[in-house]
Each structure stands twice: as C-alpha cells, then as structure tokens.
Short mmCIF file of N, CA and C in Angstrom, two decimals:
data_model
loop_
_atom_site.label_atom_id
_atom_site.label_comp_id
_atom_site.label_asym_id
_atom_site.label_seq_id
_atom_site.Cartn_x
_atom_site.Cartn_y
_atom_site.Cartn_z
N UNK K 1 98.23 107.26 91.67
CA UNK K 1 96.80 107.42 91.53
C UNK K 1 96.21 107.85 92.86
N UNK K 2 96.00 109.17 92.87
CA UNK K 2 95.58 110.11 94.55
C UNK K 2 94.59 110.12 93.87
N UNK K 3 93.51 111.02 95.10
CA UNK K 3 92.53 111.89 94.85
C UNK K 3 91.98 112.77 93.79
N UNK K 4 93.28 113.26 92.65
CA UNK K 4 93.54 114.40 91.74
C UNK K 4 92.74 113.36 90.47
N UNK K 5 93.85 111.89 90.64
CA UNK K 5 93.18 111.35 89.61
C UNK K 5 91.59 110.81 89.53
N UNK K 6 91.39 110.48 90.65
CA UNK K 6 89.97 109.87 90.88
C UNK K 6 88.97 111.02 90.66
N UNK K 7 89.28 112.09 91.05
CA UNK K 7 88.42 113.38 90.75
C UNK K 7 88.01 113.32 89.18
N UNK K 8 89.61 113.52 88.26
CA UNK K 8 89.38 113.60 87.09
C UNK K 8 88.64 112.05 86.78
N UNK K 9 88.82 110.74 87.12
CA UNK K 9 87.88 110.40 86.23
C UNK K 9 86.68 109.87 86.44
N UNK K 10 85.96 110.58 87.67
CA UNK K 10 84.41 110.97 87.77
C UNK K 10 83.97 111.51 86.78
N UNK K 11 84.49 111.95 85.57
CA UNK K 11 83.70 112.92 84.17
C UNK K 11 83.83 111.63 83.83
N UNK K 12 84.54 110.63 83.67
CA UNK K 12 84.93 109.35 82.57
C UNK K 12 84.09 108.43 83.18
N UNK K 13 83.12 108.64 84.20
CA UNK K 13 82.02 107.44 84.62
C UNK K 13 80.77 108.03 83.96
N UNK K 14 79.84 107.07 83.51
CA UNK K 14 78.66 107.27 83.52
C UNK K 14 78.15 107.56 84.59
N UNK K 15 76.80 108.71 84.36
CA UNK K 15 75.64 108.32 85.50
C UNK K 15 75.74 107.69 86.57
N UNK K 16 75.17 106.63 85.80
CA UNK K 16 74.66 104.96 86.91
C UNK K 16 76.06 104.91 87.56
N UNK K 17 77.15 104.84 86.61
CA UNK K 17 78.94 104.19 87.38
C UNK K 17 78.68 105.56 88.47
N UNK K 18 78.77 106.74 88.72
CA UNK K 18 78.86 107.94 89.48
C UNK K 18 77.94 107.84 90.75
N UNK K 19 76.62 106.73 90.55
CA UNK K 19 75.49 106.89 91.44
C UNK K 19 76.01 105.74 92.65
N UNK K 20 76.69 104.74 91.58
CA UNK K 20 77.12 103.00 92.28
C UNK K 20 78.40 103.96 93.03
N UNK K 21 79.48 104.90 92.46
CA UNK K 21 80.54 105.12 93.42
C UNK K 21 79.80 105.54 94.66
N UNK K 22 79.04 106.86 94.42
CA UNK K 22 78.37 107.66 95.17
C UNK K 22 77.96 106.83 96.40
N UNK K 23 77.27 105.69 96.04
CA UNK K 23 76.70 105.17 96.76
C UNK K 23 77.57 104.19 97.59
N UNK K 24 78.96 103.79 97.33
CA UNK K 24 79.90 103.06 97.94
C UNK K 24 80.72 103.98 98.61
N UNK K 25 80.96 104.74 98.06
CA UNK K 25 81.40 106.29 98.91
C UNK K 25 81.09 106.77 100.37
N UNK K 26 79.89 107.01 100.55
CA UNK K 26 79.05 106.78 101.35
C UNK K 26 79.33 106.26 102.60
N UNK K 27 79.31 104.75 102.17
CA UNK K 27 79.65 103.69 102.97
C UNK K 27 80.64 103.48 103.52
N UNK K 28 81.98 104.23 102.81
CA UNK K 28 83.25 103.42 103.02
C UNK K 28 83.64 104.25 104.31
N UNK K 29 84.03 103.87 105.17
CA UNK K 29 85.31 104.09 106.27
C UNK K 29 86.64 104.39 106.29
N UNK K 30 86.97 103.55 105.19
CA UNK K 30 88.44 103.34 105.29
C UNK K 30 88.64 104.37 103.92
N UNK K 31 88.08 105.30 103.61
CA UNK K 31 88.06 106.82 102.39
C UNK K 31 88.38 107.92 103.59
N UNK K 32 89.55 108.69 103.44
CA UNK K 32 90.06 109.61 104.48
C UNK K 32 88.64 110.61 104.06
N UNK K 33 88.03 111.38 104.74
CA UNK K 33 87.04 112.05 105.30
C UNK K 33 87.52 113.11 104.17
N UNK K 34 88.73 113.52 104.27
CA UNK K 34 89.00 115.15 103.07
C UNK K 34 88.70 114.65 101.79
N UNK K 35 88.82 113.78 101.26
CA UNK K 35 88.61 112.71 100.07
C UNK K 35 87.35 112.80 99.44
N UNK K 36 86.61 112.09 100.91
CA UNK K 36 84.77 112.18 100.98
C UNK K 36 84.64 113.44 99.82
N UNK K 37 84.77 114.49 101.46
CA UNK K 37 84.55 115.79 101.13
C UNK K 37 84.73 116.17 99.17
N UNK K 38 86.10 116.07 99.07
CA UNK K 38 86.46 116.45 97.76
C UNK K 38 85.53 115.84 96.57
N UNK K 39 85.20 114.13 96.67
CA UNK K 39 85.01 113.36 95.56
C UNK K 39 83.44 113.78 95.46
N UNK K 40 82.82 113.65 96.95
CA UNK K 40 81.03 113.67 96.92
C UNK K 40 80.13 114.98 96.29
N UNK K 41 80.33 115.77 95.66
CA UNK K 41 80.25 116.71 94.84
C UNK K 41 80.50 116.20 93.66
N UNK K 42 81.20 116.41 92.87
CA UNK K 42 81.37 115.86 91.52
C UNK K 42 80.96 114.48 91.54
N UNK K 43 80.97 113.25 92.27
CA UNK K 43 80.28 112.07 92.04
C UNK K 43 78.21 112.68 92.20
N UNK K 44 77.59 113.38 93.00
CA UNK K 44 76.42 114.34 93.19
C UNK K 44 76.29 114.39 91.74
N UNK K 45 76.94 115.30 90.90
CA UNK K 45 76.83 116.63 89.88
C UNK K 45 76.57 115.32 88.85
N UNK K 46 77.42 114.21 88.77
CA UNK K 46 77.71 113.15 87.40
C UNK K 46 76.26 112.49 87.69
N UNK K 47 76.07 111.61 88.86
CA UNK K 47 75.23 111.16 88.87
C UNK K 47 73.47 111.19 89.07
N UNK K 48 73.29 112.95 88.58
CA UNK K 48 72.21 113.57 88.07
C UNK K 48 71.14 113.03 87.65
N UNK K 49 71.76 112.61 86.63
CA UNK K 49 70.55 112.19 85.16
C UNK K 49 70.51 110.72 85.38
N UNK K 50 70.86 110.04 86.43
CA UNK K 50 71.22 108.49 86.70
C UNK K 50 69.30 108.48 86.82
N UNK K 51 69.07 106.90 86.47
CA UNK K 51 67.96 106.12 86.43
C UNK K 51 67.92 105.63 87.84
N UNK K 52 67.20 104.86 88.51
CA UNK K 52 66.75 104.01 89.78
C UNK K 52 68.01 103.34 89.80
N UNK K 53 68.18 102.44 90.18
CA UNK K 53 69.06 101.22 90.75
C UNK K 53 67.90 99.82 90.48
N UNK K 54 68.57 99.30 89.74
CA UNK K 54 67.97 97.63 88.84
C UNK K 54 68.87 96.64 89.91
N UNK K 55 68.11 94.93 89.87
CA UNK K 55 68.82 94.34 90.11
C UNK K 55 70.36 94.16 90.02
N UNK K 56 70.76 94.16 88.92
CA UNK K 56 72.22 93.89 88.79
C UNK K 56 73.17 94.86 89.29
N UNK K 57 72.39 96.30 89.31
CA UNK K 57 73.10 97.22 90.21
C UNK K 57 73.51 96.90 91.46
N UNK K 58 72.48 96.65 92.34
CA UNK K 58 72.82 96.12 93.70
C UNK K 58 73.75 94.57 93.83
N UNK K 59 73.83 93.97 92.69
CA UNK K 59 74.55 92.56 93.09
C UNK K 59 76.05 93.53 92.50
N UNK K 60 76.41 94.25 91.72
CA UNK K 60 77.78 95.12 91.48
C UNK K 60 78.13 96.08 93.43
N UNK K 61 76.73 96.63 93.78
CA UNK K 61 77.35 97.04 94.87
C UNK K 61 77.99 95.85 96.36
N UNK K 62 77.18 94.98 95.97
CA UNK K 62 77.32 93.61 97.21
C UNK K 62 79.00 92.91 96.53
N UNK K 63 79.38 93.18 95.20
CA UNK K 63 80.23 92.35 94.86
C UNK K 63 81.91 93.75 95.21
N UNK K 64 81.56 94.69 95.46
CA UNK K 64 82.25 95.91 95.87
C UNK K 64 82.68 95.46 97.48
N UNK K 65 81.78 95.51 97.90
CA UNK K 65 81.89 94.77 99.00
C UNK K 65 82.08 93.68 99.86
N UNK K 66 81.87 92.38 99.05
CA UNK K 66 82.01 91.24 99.23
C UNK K 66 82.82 90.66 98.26
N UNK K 67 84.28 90.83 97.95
CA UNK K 67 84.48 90.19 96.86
C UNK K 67 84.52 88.59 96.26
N UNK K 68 84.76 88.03 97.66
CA UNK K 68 84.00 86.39 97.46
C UNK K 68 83.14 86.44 96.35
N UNK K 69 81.93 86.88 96.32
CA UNK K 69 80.65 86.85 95.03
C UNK K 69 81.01 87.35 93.84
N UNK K 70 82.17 88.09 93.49
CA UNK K 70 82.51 88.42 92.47
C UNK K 70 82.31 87.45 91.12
N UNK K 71 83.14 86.82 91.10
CA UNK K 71 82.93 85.71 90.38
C UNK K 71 81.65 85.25 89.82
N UNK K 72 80.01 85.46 90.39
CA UNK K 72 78.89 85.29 89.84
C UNK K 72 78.38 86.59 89.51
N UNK K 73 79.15 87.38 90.22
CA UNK K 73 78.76 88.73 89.88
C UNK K 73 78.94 89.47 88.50
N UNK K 74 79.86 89.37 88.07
CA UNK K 74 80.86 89.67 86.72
C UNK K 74 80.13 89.73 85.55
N UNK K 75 79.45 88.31 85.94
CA UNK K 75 78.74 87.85 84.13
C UNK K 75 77.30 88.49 83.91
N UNK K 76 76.79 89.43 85.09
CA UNK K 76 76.29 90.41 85.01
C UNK K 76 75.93 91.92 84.74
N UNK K 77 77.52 92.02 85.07
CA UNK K 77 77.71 93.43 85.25
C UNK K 77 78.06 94.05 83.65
N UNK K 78 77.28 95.18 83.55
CA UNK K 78 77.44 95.70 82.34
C UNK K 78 78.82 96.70 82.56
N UNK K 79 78.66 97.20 81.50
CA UNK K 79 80.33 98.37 81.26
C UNK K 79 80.28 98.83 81.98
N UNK K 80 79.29 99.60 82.48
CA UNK K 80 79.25 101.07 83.69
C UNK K 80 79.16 100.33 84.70
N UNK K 81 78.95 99.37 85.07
CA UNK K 81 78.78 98.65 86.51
C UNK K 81 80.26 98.48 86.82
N UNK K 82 80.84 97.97 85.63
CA UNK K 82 81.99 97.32 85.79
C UNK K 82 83.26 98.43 86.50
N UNK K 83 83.11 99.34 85.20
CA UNK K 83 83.85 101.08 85.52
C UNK K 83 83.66 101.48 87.12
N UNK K 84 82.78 101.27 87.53
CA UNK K 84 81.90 102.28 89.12
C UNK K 84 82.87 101.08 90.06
N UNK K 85 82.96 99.59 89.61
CA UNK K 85 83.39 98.99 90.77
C UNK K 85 84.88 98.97 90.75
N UNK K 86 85.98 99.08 89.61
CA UNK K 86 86.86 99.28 89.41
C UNK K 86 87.54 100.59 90.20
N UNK K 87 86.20 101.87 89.92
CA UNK K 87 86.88 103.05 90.06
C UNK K 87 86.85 102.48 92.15
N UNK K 88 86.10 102.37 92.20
CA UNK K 88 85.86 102.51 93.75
C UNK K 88 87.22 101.62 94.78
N UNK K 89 87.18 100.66 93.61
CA UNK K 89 88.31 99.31 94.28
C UNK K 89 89.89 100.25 94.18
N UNK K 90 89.98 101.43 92.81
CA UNK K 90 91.25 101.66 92.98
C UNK K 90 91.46 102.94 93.58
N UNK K 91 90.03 103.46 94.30
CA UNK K 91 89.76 104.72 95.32
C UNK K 91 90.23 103.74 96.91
N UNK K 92 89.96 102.73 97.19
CA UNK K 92 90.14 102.36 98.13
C UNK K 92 91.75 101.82 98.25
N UNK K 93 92.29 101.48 97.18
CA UNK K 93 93.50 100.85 97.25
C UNK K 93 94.81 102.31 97.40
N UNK K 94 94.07 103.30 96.50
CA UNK K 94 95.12 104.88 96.71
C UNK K 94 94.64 105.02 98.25
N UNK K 95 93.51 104.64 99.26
CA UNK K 95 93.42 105.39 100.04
C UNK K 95 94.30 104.34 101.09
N UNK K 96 94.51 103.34 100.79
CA UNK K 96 95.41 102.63 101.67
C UNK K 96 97.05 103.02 101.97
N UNK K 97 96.98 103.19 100.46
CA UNK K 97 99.09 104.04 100.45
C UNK K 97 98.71 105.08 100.89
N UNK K 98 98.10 105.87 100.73
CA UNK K 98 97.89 107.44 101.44
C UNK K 98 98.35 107.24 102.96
N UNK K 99 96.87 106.58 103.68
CA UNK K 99 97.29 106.11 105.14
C UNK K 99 98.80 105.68 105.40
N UNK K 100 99.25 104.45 104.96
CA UNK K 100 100.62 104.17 104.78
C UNK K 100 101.72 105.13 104.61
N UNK K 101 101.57 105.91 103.71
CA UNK K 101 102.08 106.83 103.65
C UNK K 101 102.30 107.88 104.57
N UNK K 102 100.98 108.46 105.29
CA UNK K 102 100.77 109.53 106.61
C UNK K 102 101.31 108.80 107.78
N UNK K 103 101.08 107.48 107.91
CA UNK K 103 101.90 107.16 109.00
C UNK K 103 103.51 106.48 109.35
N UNK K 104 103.64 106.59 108.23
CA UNK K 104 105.50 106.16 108.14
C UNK K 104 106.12 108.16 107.75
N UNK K 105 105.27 108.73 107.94
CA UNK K 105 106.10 109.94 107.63
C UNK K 105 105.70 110.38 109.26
N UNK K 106 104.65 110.35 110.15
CA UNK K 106 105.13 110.37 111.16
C UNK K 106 105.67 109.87 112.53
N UNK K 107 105.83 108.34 111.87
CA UNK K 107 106.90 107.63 112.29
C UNK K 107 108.41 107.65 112.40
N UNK K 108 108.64 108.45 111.07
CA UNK K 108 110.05 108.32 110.63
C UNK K 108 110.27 110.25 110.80
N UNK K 109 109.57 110.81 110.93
CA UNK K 109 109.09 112.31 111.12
C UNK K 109 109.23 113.06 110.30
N UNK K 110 108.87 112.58 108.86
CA UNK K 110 108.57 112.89 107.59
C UNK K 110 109.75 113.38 106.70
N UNK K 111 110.60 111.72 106.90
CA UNK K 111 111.96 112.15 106.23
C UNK K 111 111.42 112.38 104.67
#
C-alpha cells in the first residue's frame, strides 16, 4: 500500500473524508514531500463540494493526531470521519516503510 494506492482511493473518500485528509496532509511531516505533491491535488479536486468543518470533525482531526483520545472519539465519528482517519493513519504507516525502505537500500547500497 504506496502512494499509487492512496491516490486511487481519494475517489473512494467522501468530500468531508478528502477535506479531514487534506487537512491532516497539510500538517504531517513525516509524508515524504513527493507524496504531498502527488496526493494534494486530487485530495483539492474531491474535497470541492465539502461543507464547513462541525464539531465532531475537529475531535476526528485531534483523534488523528492524538491517538490517546481515540477511544471517546470513535462514538462520534460518522462513516466519512471514520474513512478520512483510517485513510490518513494507513498514508502515514506506507510512509514509514517507504523511509525504511530508502534507507536500508542506502545502507546496504540498494541490494
């Protein structure tokens, strides 16, 4: 699960889920910069027709971030909240093997 897949399923988020990545996107650091580049366009294009940001939106983005609060967070979060924090948690987890990956290949000098 790279970049290729996360691309494709920016069409499979709602709106609101596209506005909450968008907006964790943003934020993140630890998202290799070509990634950014690639994903922040099509997360832009999806999250168009998105509404404001409601309470429970922002306690899904604090629970993205803080996963301690998860747990009170959850019994809030609707489908698309749920989708946007999922997609983002398994954008951050491909971007960890990636790194891992770039640096044991030029460690080992990309046996």
């Amino acid at each position: 699960m790279d970049l290729d897949f996360h691309l494709h399923k920016i069409q499979a988020l709602s709106p609101k889920a596209a506005k909450i990545a968008l907006r964790t996107l943003d934020r993140d650091p630890s998202v290799p910069t070509e990634w950014v580049t690639a994903l922040r366009p099509a997360l832009v294009d999806r999250s168009g027709e998105s509404p404001s940001f409601g309470g429970t939106d922002w306690m899904t983005l604090a629970a993205i971030e803080r996963p301690g609060i998860r747990r009170f967070t959850e019994h809030f979060e609707s489908r698309e909240q749920r989708h946007a924090r999922l997609w983002v948690l398994s954008l951050r987890s491909a971007s960890k093997r990636h790194d891992r990956a770039s640096s044991g290949e030029s460690m080992y000098g990309g046996l």
